[in-house]
Backbone as CSV, one residue per row, in Angstrom:
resi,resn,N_x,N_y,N_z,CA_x,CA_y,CA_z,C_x,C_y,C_z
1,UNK,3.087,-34.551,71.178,1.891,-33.753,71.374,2.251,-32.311,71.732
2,UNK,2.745,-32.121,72.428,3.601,-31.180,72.808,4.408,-30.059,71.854
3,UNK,4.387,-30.838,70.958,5.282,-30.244,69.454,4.526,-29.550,68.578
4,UNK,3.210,-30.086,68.598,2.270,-30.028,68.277,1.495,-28.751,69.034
5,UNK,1.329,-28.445,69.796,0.296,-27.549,70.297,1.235,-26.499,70.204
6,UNK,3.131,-26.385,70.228,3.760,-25.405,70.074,3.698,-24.894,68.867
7,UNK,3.767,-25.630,67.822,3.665,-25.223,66.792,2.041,-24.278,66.193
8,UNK,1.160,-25.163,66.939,-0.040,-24.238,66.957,-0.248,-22.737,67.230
9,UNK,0.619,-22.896,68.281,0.180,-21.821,69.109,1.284,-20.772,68.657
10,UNK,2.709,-20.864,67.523,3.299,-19.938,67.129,2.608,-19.701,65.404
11,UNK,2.241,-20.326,65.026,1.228,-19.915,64.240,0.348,-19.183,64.695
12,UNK,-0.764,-19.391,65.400,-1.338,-18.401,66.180,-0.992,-16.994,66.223
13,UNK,0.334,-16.859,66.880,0.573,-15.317,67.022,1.104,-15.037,65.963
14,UNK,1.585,-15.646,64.724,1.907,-15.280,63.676,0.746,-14.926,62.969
15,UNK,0.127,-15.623,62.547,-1.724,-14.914,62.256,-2.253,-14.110,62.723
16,UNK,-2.198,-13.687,63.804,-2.728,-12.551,64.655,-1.556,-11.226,64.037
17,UNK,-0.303,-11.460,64.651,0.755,-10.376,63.936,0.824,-10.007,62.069
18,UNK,0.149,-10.961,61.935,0.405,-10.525,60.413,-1.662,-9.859,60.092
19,UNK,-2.177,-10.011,61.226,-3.456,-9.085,60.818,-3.369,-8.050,61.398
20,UNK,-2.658,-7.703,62.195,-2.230,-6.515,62.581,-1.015,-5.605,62.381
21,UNK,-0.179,-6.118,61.670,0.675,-5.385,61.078,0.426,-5.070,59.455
22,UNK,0.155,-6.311,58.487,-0.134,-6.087,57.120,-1.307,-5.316,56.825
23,UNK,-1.173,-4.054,55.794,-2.497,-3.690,55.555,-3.533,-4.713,54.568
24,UNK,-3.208,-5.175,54.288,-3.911,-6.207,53.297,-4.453,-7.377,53.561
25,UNK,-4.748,-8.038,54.961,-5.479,-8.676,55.638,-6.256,-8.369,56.948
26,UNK,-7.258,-8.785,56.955,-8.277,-8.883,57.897,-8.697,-9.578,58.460
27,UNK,-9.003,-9.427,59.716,-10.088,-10.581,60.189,-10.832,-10.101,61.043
28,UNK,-12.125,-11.085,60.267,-13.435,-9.933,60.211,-14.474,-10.942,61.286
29,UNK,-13.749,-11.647,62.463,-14.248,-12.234,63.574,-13.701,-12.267,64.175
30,UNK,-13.693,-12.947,65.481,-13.117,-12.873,67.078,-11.632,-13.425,66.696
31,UNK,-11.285,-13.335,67.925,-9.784,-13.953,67.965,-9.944,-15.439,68.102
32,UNK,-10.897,-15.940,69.024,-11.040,-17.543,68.728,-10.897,-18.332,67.143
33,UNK,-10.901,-17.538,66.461,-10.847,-17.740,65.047,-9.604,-18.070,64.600
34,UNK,-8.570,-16.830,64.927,-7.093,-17.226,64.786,-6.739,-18.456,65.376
35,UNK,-6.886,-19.282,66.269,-6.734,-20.406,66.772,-7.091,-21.432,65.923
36,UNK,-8.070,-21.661,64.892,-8.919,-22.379,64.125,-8.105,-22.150,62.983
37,UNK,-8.158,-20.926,62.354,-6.630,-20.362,61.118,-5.812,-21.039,61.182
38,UNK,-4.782,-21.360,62.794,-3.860,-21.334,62.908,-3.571,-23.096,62.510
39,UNK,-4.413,-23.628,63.325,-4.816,-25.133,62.750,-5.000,-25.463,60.951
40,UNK,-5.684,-24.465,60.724,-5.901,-25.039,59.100,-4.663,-24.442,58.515
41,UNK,-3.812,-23.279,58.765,-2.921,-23.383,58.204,-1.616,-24.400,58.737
42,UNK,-1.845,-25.104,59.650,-0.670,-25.815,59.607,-1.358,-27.276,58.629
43,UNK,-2.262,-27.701,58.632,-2.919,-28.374,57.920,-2.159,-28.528,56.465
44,UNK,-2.732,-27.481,55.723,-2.861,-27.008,54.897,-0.612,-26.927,54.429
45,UNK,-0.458,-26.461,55.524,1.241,-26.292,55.452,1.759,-27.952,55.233
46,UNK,1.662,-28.903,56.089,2.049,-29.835,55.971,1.238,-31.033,54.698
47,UNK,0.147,-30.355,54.106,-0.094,-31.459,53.697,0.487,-31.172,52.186
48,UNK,0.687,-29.972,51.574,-0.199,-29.179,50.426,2.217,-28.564,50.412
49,UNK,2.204,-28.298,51.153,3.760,-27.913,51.436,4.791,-28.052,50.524
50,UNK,4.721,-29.971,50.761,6.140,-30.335,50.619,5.799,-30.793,49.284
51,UNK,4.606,-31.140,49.278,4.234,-31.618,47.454,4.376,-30.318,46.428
52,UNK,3.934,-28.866,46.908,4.403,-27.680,45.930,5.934,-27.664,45.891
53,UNK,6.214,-27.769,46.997,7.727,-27.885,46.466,8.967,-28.814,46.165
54,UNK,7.861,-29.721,45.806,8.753,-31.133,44.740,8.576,-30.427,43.727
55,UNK,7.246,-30.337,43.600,6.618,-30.012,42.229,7.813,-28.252,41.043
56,UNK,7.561,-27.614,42.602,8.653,-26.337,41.475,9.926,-26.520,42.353
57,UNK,10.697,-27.582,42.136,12.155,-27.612,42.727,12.860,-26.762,41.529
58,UNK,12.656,-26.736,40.439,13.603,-26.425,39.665,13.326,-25.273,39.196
59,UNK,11.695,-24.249,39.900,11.790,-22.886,40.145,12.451,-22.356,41.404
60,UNK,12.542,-23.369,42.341,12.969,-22.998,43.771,14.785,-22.901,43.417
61,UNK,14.956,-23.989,42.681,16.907,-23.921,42.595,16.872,-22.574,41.504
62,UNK,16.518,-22.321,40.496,16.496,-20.966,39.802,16.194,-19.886,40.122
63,UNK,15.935,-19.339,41.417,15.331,-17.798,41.698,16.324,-18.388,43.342
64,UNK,17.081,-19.280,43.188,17.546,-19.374,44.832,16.962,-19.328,46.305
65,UNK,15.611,-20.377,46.150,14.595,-20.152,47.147,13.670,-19.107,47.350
66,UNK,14.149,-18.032,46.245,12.802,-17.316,46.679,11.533,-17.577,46.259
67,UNK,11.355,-18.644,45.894,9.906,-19.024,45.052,8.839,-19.571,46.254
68,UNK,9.868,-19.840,47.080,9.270,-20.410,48.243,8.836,-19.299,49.335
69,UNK,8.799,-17.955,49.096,8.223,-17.180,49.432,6.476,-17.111,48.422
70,UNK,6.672,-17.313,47.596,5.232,-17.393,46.527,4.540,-18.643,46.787
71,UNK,5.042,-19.578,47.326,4.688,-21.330,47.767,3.683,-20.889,48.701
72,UNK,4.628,-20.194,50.110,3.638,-19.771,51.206,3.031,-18.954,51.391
73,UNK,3.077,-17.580,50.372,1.758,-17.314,49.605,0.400,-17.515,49.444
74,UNK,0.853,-18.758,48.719,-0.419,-19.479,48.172,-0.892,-19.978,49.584
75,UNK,0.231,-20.709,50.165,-0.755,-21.877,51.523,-1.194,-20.677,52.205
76,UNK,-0.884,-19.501,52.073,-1.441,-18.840,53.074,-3.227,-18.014,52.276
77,UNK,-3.069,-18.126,51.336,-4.145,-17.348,50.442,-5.378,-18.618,50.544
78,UNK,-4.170,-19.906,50.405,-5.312,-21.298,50.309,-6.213,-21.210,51.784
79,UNK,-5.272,-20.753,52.757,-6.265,-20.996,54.131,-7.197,-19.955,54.116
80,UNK,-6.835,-18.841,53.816,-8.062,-17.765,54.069,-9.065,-18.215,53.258
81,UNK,-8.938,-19.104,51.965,-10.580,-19.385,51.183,-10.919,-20.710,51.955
82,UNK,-10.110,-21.343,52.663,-11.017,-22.516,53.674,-11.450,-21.803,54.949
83,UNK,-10.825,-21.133,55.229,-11.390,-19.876,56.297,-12.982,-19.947,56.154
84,UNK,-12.579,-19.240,54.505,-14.124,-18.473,54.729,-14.979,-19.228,54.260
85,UNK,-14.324,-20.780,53.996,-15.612,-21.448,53.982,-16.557,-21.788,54.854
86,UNK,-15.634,-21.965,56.359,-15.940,-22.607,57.340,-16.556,-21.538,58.040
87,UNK,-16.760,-20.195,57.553,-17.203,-19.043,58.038,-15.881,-18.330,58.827
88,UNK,-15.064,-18.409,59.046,-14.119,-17.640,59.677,-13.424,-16.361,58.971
89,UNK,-13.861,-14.970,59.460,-13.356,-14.184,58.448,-12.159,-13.453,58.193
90,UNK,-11.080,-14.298,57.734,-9.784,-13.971,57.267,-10.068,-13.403,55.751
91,UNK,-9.341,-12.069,55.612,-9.694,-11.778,53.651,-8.658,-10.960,53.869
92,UNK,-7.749,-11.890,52.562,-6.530,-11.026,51.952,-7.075,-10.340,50.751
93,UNK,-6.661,-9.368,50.534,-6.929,-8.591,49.438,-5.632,-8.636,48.465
């Protein structure tokens, strides 16, 4: 449990640091929100994760892992449109 709420909670400030350092994201509600982000992207990380990258192993061994920068990308582009489903306003541009 414990592992668990750490991992939450460095997501957390990673979501928060990356809306305040990147110009290309926002968030366009409270900070209680990043907490909720931070949850759906680990969600979203563990479920959605390890299956993209079975799936392009043999883009991941050809570009030498960097594809797996474009993997978390996506999980990260995927959470901002469950974001804003749930009303929470994360928007990457």
């Amino acid at each position: 449990m414990t592992k668990f709420i750490l991992r939450w909670v460095i997501n957390a400030i990673g979501l928060y640091l990356a809306v305040l350092l990147l110009p290309g994201i926002d968030l366009r509600s409270n900070l209680v929100s990043i907490l909720w982000l931070a949850l759906i992207f680990g969600v979203v990380n563990a479920l959605f994760g390890p299956l993209l990258k079975l799936l392009t192993c043999p883009l991941i061994l050809l570009t030498l892992g960097l594809f797996t920068l474009v993997i978390n990308t996506f999980l990260f582009w995927l959470t901002s449109v469950i974001g804003q489903s749930f009303g929470l306003g994360l928007i990457i541009s």
